[in-house]
Coordinates of C-alpha atoms and ligand atoms in Angstrom, one line a residue:
X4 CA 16.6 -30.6 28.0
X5 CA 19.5 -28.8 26.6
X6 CA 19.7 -26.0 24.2
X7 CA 18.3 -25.8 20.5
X8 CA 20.5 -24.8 17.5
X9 CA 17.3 -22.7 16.4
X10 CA 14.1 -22.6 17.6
X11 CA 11.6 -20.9 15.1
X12 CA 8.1 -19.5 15.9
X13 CA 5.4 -20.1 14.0
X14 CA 4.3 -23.7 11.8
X15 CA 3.5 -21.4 8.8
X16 CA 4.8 -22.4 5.6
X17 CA 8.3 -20.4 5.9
X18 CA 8.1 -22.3 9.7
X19 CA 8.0 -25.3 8.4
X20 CA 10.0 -25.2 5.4
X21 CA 12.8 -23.3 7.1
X22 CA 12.6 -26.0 9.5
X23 CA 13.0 -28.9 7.2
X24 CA 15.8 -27.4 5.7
X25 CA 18.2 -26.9 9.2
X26 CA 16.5 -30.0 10.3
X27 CA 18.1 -32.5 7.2
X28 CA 21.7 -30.6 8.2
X29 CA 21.6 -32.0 11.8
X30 CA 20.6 -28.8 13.8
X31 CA 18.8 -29.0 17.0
X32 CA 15.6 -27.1 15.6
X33 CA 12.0 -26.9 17.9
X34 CA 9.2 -25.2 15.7
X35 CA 6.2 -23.5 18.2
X36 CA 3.1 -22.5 17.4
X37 CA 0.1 -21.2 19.3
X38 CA -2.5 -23.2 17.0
X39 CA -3.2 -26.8 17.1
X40 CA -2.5 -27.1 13.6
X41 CA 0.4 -26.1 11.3
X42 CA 0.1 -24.0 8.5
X43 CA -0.6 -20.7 9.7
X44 CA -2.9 -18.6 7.3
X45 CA -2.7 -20.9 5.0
X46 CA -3.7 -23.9 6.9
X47 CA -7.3 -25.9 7.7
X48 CA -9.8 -26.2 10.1
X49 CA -11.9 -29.5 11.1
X50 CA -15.9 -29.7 10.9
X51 CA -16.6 -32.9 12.1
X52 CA -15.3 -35.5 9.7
X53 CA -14.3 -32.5 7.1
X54 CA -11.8 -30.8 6.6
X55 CA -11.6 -27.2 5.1
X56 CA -8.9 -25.2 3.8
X57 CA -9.2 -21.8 5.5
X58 CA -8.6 -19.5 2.6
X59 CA -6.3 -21.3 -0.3
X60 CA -7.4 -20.0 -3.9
X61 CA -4.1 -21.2 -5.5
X62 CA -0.8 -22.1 -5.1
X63 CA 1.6 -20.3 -7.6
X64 CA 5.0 -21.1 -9.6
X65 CA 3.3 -24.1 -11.1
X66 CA 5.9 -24.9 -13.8
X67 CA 7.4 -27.8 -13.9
X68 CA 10.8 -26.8 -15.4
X69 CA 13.8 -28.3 -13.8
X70 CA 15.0 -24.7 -12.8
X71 CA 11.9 -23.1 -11.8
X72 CA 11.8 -22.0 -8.3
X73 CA 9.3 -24.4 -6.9
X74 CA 11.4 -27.5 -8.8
X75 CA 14.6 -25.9 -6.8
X76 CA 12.8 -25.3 -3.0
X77 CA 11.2 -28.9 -3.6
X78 CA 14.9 -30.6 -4.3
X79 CA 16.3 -28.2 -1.3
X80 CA 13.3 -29.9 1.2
X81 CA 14.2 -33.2 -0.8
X82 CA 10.1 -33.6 -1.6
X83 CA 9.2 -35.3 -4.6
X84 CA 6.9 -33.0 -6.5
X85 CA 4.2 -35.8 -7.0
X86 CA 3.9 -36.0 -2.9
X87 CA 2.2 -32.6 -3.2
X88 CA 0.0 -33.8 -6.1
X89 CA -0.3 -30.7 -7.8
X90 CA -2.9 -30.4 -10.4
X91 CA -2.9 -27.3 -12.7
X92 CA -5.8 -24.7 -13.2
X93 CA -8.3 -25.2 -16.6
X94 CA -8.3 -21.5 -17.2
X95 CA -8.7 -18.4 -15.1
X96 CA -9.2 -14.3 -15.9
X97 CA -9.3 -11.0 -15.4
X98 CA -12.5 -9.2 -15.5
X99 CA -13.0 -5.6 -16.0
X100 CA -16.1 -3.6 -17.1
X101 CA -14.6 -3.2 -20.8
X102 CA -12.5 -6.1 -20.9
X103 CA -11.8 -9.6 -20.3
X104 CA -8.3 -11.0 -20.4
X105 CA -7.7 -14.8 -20.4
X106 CA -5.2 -16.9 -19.1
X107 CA -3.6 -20.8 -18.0
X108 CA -1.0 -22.1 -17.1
X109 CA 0.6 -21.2 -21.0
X110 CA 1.5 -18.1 -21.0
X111 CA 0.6 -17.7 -25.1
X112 CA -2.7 -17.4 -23.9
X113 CA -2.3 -14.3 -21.8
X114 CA -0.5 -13.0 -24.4
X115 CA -2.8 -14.1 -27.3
X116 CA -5.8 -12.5 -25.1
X117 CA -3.8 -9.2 -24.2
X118 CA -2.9 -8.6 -28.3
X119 CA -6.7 -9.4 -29.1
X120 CA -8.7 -6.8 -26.2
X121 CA -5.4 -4.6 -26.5
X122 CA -3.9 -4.5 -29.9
X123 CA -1.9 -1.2 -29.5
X124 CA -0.4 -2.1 -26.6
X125 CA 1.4 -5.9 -27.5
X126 CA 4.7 -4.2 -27.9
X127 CA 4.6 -2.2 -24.3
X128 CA 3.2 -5.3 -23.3
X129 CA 6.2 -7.4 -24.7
X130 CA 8.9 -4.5 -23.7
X131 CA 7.2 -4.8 -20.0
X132 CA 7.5 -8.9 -20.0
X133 CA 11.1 -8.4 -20.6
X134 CA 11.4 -6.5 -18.4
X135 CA 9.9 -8.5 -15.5
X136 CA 12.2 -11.4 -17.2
X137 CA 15.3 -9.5 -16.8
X138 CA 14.6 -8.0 -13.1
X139 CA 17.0 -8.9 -10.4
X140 CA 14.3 -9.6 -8.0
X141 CA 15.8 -11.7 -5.3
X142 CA 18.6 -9.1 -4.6
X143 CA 18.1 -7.8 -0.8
X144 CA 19.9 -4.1 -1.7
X145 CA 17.0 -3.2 -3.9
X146 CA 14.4 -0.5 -2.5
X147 CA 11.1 0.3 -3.8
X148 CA 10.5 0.8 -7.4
X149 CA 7.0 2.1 -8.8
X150 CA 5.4 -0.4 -10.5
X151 CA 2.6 2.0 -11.6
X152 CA 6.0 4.1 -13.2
X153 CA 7.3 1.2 -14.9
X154 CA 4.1 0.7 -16.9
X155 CA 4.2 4.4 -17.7
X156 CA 7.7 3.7 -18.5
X157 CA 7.5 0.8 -20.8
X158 CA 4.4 2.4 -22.7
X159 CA 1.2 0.3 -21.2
X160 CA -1.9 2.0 -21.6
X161 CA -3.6 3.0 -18.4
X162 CA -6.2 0.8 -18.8
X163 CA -4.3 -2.5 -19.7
X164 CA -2.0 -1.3 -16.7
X165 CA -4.9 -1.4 -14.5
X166 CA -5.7 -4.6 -15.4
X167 CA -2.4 -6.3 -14.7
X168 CA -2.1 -4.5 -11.7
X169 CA -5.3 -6.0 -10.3
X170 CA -4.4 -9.8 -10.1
X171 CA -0.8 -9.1 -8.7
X172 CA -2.0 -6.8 -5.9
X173 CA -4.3 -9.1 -4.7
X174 CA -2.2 -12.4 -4.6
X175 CA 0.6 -9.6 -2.6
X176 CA 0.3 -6.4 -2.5
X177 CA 1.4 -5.0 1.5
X178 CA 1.1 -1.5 -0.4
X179 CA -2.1 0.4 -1.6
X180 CA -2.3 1.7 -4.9
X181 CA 0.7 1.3 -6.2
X182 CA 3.6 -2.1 -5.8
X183 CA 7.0 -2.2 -5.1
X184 CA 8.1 -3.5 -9.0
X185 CA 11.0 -5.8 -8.1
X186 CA 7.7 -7.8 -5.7
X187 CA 5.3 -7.5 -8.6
X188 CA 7.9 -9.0 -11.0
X189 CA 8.5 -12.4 -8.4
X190 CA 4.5 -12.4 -8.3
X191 CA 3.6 -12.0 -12.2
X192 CA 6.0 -14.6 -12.8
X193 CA 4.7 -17.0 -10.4
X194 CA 1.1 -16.3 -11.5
X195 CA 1.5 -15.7 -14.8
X196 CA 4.8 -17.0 -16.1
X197 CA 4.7 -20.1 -14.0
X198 CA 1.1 -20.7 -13.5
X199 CA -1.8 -21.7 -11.0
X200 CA -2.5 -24.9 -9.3
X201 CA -3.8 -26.9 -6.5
X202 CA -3.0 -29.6 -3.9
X203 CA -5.6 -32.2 -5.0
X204 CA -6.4 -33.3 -1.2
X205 CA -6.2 -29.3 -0.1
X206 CA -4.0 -27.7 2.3
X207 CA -4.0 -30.5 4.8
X208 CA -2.4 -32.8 2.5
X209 CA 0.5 -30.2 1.6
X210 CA 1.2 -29.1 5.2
X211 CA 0.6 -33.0 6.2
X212 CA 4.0 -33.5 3.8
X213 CA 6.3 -30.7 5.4
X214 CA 4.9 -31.8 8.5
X215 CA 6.3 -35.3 8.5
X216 CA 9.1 -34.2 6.9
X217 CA 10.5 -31.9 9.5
X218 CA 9.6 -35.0 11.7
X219 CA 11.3 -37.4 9.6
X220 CA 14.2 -35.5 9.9
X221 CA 14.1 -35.1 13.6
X222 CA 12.7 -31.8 14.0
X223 CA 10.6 -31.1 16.9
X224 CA 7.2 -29.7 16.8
X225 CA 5.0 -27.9 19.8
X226 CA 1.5 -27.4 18.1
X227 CA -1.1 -24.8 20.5
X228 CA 2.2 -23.7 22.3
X229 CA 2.9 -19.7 22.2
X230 CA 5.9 -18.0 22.8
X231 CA 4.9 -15.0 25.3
X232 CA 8.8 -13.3 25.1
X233 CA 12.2 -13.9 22.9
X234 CA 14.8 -13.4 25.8
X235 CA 18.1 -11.4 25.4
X236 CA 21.0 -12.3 27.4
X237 CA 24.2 -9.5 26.6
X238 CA 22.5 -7.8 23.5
X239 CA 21.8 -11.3 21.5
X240 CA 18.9 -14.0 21.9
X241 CA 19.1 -16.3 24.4
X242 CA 15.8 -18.5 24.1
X243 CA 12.2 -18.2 24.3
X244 CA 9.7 -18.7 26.8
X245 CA 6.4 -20.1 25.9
X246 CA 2.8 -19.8 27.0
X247 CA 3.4 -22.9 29.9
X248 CA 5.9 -20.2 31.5
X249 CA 9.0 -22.5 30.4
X250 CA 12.4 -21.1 29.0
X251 CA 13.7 -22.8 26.0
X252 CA 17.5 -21.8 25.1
X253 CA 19.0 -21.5 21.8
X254 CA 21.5 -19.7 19.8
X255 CA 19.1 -18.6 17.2
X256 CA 15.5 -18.0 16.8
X257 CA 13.9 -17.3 13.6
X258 CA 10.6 -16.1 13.7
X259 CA 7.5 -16.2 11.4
X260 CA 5.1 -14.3 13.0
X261 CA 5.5 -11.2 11.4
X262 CA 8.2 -8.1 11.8
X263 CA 6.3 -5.6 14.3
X264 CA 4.9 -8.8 15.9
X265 CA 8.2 -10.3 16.5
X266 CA 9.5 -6.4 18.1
X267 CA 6.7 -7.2 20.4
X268 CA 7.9 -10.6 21.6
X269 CA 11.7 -9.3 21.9
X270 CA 11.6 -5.6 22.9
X271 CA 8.1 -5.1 24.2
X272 CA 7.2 -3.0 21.4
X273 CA 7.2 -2.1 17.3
X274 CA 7.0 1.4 15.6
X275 CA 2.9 1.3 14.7
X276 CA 3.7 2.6 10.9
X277 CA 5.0 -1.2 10.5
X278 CA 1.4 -2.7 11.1
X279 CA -0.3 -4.1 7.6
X280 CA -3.9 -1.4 6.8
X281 CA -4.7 -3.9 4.1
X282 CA -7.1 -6.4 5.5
X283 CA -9.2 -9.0 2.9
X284 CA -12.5 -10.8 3.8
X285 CA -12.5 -14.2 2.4
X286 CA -15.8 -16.0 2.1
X287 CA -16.9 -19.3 0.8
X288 CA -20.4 -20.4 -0.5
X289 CA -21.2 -24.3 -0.8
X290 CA -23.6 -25.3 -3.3
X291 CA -25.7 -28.6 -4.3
X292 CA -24.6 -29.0 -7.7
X293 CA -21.2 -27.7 -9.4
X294 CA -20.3 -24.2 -10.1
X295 CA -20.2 -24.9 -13.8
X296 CA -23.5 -25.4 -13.5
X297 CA -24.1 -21.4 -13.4
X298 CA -21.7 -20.7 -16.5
X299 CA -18.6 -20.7 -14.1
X300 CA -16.1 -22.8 -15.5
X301 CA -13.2 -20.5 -14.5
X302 CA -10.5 -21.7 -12.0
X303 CA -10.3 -18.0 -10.4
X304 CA -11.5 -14.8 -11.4
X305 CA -10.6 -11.4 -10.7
X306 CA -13.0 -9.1 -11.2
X307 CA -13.5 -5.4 -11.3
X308 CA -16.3 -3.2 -12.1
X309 CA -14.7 -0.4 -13.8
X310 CA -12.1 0.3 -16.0
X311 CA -10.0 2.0 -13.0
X312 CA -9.2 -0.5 -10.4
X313 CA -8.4 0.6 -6.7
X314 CA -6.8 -1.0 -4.2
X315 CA -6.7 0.1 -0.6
X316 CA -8.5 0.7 3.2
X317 CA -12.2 0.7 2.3
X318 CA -13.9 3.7 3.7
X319 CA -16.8 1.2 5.0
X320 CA -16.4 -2.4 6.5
X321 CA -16.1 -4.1 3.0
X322 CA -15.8 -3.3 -0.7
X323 CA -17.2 -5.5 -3.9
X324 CA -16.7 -3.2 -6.3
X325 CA -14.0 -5.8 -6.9
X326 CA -13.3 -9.4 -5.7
X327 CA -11.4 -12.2 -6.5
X328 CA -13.7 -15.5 -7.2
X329 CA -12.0 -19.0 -7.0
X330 CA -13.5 -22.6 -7.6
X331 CA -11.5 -25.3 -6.4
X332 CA -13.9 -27.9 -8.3
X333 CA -12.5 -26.1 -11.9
X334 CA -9.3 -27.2 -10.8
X335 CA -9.6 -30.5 -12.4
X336 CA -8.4 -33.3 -10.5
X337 CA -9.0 -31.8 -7.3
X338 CA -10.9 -33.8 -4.3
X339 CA -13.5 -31.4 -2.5
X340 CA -14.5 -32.4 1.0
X341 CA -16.7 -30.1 2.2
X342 CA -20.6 -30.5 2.0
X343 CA -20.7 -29.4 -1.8
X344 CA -18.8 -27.9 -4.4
X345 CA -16.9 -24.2 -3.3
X346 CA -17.2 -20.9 -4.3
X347 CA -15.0 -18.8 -2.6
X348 CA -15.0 -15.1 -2.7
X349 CA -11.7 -12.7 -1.5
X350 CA -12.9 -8.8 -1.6
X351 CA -11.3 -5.6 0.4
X352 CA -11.8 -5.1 4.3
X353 CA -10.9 -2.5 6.3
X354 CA -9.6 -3.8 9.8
X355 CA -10.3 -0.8 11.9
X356 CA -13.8 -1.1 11.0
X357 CA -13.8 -4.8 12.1
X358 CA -12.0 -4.7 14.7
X359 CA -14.0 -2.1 16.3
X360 CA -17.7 -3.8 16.4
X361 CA -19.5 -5.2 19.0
X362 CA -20.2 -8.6 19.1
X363 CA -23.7 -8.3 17.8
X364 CA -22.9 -6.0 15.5
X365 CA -20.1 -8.2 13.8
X366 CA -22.6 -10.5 13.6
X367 CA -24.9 -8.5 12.1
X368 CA -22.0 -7.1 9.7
X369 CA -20.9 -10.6 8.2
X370 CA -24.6 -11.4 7.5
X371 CA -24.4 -8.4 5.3
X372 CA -21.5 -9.1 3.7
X373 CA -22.9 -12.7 2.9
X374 CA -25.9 -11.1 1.4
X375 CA -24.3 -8.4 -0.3
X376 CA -21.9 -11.3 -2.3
X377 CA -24.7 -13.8 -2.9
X378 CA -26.3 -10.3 -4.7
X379 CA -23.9 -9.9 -7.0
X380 CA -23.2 -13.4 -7.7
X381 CA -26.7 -14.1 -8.8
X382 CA -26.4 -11.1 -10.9
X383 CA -23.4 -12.9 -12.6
X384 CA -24.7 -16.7 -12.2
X385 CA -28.8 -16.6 -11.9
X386 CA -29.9 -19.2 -10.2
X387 CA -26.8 -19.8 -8.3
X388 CA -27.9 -18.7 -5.0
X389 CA -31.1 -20.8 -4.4
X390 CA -28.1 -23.7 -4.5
X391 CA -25.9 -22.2 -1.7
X392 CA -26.6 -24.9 1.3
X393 CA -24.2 -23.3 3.5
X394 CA -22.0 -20.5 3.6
X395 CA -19.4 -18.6 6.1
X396 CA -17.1 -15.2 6.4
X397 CA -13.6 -15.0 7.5
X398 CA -13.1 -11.2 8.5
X399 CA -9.8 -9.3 9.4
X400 CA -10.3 -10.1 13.0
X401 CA -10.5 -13.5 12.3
X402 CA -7.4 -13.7 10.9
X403 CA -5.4 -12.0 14.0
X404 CA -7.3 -14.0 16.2
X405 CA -5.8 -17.2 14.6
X406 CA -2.9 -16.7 13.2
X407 CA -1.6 -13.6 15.5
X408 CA -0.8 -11.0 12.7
X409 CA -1.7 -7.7 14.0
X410 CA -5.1 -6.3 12.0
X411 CA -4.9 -9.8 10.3
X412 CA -3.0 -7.8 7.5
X413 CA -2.3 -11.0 5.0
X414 CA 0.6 -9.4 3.3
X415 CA 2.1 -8.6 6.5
X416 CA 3.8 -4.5 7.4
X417 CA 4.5 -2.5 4.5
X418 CA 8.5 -2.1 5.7
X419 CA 9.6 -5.2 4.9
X420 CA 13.5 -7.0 5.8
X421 CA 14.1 -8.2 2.8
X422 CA 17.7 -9.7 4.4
X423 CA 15.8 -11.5 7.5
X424 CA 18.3 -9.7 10.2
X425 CA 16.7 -8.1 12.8
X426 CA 18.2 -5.4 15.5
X427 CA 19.0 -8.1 17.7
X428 CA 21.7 -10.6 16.9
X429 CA 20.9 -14.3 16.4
X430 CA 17.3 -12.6 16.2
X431 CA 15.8 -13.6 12.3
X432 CA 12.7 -12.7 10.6
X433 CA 11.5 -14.9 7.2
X434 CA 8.0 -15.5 6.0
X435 CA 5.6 -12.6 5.1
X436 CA 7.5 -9.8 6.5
X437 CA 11.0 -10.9 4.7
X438 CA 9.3 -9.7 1.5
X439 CA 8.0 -13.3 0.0
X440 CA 4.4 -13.7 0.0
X441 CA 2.3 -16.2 -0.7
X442 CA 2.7 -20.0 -0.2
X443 CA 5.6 -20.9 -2.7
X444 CA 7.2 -17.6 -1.5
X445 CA 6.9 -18.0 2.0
X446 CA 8.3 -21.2 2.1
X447 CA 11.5 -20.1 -0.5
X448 CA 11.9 -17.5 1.9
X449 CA 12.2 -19.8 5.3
X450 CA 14.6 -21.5 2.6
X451 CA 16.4 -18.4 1.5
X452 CA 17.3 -17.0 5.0
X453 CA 18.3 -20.3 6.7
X454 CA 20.7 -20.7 3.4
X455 CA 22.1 -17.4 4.5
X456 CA 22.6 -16.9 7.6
X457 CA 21.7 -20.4 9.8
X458 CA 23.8 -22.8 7.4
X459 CA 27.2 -22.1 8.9
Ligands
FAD23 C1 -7.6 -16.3 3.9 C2 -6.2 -16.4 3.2 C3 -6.2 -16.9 1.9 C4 -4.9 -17.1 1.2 N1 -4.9 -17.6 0.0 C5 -3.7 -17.8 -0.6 C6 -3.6 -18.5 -1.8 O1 -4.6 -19.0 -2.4 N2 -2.4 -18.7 -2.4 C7 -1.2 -18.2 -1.8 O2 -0.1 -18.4 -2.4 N3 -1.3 -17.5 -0.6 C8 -2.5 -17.3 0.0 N4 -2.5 -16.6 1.2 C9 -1.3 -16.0 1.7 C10 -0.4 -17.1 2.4 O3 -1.2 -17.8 3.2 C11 0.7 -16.4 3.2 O4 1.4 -15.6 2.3 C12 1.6 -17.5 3.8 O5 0.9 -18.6 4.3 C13 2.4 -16.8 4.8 O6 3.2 -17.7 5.5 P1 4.2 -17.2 6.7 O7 4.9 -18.5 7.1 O8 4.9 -16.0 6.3 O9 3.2 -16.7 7.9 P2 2.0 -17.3 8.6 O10 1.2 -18.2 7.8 O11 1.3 -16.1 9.2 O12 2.6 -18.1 9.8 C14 2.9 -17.6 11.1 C15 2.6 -18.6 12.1 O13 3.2 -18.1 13.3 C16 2.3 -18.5 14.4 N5 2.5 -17.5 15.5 C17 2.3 -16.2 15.5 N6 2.7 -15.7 16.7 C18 3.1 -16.7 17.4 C19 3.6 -16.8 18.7 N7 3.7 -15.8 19.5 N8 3.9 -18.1 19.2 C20 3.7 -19.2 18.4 N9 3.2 -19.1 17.2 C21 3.0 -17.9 16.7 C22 0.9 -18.3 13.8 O14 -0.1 -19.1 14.4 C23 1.2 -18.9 12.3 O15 0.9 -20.2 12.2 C24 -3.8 -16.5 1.9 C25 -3.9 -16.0 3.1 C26 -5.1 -15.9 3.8 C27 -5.1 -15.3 5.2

C-alpha cells in the first residue's frame, strides 16, 4: 500500500479543507473518520429521503470582498464561491430584557442600532471597533487577553458590554465568563463585520463540495473508519492504526479530533484540565406553516432575559434564561428539506449532568427540555406551538457520541495550540483545538497549519 505523505483524522471541516489543500500540491493524503459521513459537528444526518443538518445556525465571514478571509480560503481550496451558494441573512438581533440591538450583514445597522438604544456609549463603541480592526489576531505568540477588560478599557458601559459579549460567546467561547480578546476580535469580525449566511441546499451541499474536491484532487477518504492509536516509532509519528486493526504509515499526521483527544490516541492519555466544561443543547422544532407566521421574521436571535448575561456550566441539566433562536427559512433563498419550516433553539448544558443519567431518565430529561422551550417560545410567539409537528434534542452526550469530542464540548479544551505542533514531531493538531472555531475558522485553520508546517 505504501506510506502516505499525511494522513489526517477526522472529515470535519479543518479535515477536509486541510486535506484539499496538501491534496492539490501532490501529497499522498488519506483522511479517516469514524462516521459514515463527513463533516464532523457540523455535518447531517439522513431520515429517510431527508436530509437534516445536525446543528448549523450560520455560517460566518459572509463578505464578499476580494480580501476577506472566506474570498482568500475559497481561492486557496480553488472553490468558486457560487458552488457553495451562499445566501445572506434578512436581519438578525440581540435580545436583552432592556434592549434590542439590530443587525445584517451591513454593519451601519449595528452601528445605527447600538447609537439609538445606547447613545452615550457610540464613541467607546467606535474606539472598541477600532480596536478589534486593528488587532493582530492571527499571530500564534499572543496569550490571553480579557475581553471583559478591554470593554472596561475602551469605556463600554456594562450593559452594552454584556450585550456584545452574548452573541460572540456563543458562536465560540471555550471559556466561561470572560473571552480571550484576540478570539473575540476573529469572531466579531466574522459575525459582525463580515456577516451571516447560509448554504442554500444545507450542510450536505457544502461538505458534498470539499468532499469531491479532495477527491478530485486525488485524496483518499475512509468514511466509518476510526483510528484506535497514532504510533511512534524513535520519538516521531509513524502511522496510525485504525478500527479494522490495520497500520497505515506516514510521515505526518494531522489530527482534528480535538487536543486532549488526540493525547489519548498518541500517548494513552491528556492532562483532564484540557477537557471542554461548556456543553450546548441544540434543539429544533418543525412547524406546519412558516416561522414568520408567529412574528418571527429574524434570521437568528440571541436572547437574554436580563440585563446581565452569564455564560457558563449550568448548575442543573439545562439553562433558558438565555438561548440562541435560528430560522433557516428567514434566510431567504434557502431550500428547507425537512418536514416543515425549522426553528432551532441553541441554550446552555452542563455535560456532567448528561452524561451521568440513566437511560430512562435522559429520556425523561430531553422531554423536559422540549417542553420547557416550546414554554417560552409560545410566550414569545402565541400560537406557535400548536404548529410544531415534530420536534427533537441534541444533548452534550450526543455530541461525543458522534463526533468523539470528550463531554461533546463544541468549542473544544480551553488550552488551546494556537501553532498546531504537538509534543510529538510530525504529530499536528488544527480544527477546534488550534484556536479557530466555527465553520469558516475551522476550515482556515486546516488551511493555516498545512501552509505552515506540511507545505515544505
Ligand atoms: C450542534 C452544533 C451546531 C453548530 N452550529 C454552528 C454554526 O451554525 N456555525 C458555525 O460556524 N459553527 C457551528 N458549530 C461549530 C462548528 O461545527 C465547529 O466549530 C466546526 O465544525 C469544528 O470543526 P473541526 O474540524 O475543528 O472539528 P470536528 O467537526 O469535531 O471534526 C472532527 C472529526 O474527527 C472525527 N474523529 C474524532 N475522533 C476520531 C477518530 N479517533 N478516528 C476517526 N475520526 C475521528 C469526528 O467524527 C469528526 O468528524 C456548531 C457545532 C455544533 C456541535
Amino acid at each position: 500500500m505504501g506510506k502516505y505523505d499525511v494522513i489526517i483524522i477526522g472529515a470535519g471541516l479543518s479535515g477536509l479543507a486541510a486535506g484539499i489543500r496538501l491534496s492539490q500540491f501532490g501529497s499522498r493524503v488519506r483522511i479517516f473518520d469514524m462516521q459514515r459521513y463527513a463533516g464532523g459537528m457540523n455535518s447531517y444526518y439522513r431520515r429517510g429521503e431527508r436530509a437534516y443538518d445536525v446543528g448549523l445556525h450560520a455560517v460566518t465571514n459572509y463578505s464578499l470582498e476580494r480580501s476577506s478571509p472566506l474570498s482568500l480560503m475559497l481561492r486557496q481550496l480553488r472553490i468558486r464561491r457560487d458552488e457553495l451558494e451562499l445566501v445572506p441573512q434578512r436581519s438578525s438581533r440581540i435580545s436583552f430584557l432592556d434592549a434590542d440591538l439590530e443587525f445584517d450583514n451591513d454593519f451601519g445597522t449595528f452601528r445605527d442600532s447600538v447609537a439609538r438604544s445606547f447613545p452615550g456609549d457610540q464613541v467607546a463603541f467606535d474606539r472598541f471597533v477600532a480596536r478589534i480592526r486593528e488587532d493582530d489576531s492571527f499571530n500564534p505568540s499572543l496569550g490571553f487577553e480579557s475581553t471583559r477588560a478591554v470593554m472596561r478599557e475602551v469605556g463600554l458601559s456594562v450593559e452594552l458590554s454584556e450585550m456584545l459579549l452574548c452573541p460572540v460567546m456563543y458562536y465560540g467561547s471555550s471559556w466561561p465568563h470572560d473571552m480571550d480578546f484576540h478570539q473575540y476580535c476573529v469572531l466579531f469580525s466574522s459575525m459582525f463585520l463580515e456577516g451571516l449566511c447560509r448554504p442554500a441546499g444545507g450542510m450536505e451541499s457544502l461538505v458534498g463540495v470539499l468532499t469531491k474536491r479532495f477527491l478530485e484532487n486525488g485524496g483518499e477518504l475512509s468514511l466509518g473508519s476510526a483510528i484506535r492509536s497514532i504510533e511512534l516509532s524513535g520519538g516521531r509519528v509513524s502511522g496510525v492504526v485504525d478500527s479494522a486493526g490495520h497500520f497505515h504509515g506516514c510521515d505526518a499526521v494531522l489530527s482534528c479530533a480535538g487536543y486532549p483527544e488526540t493525547l489519548d490516541l498518541a500517548h494513552g492519555q491528556h492532562a483532564p484540565e484540557m477537557i471542554g466544561e461548556l456543553g450546548f443543547t441544540e434543539s429544533l422544532f418543525e412547524l406546519s406553516r412558516p416561522v414568520r407566521d408567529f412574528g418571527l421574521a429574524d434570521s437568528v436571535v440571541f436572547f437574554n432575559s436580563s440585563s446581565t448575561f452569564s455564560y457558563g456550566v449550568p448548575t442543573e441539566g439545562f439553562e433558558l434564561s438565555s438561548f440562541v433562536l435560528c430560522v433557516p427559512g428567514n434566510f431567504p433563498g434557502v431550500r428547507e428539506s425537512g418536514r416543515g419550516p425549522a426553528i432551532r433553539m441553541t441554550a446552555l448544558a452542563s455535560p456532567k449532568y448528561w452524561k451521568g443519567l440513566s437511560k430512562g431518565d435522559y429520556e425523561l430529561a430531553k422531554a423536559a427540555l422540549l417542553r420547557d422551550e416550546l414554554d417560552i417560545l409560545e410566550s414569545m410567539y402565541p400560537g406557535i406551538s400548536k404548529a410544531v409537528i415534530y420536534s427533537e434534542a441534541f444533548t452534550p452526550k450526543t455530541i461525543e457520541r458522534y463526533t468523539g469530542r470528550l463531554n461533546g464540548a463544541v468549542y473544544g479544551s480551553p488550552i488551546k495550540i494556537k501553532n498546531g505542533l504537538t509534543d510529538v514531531p510530525g504529530l499536528l493538531i488544527c480544527g477546534t483545538d488550534q484556536g479557530f472555531l466555527g465553520i469558516v475558522g475551522s476550515m482556515l485553520s486546516g488551511i493555516v497549519v498545512v501552509n505552515r508546517h506540511l507545505m515544505t
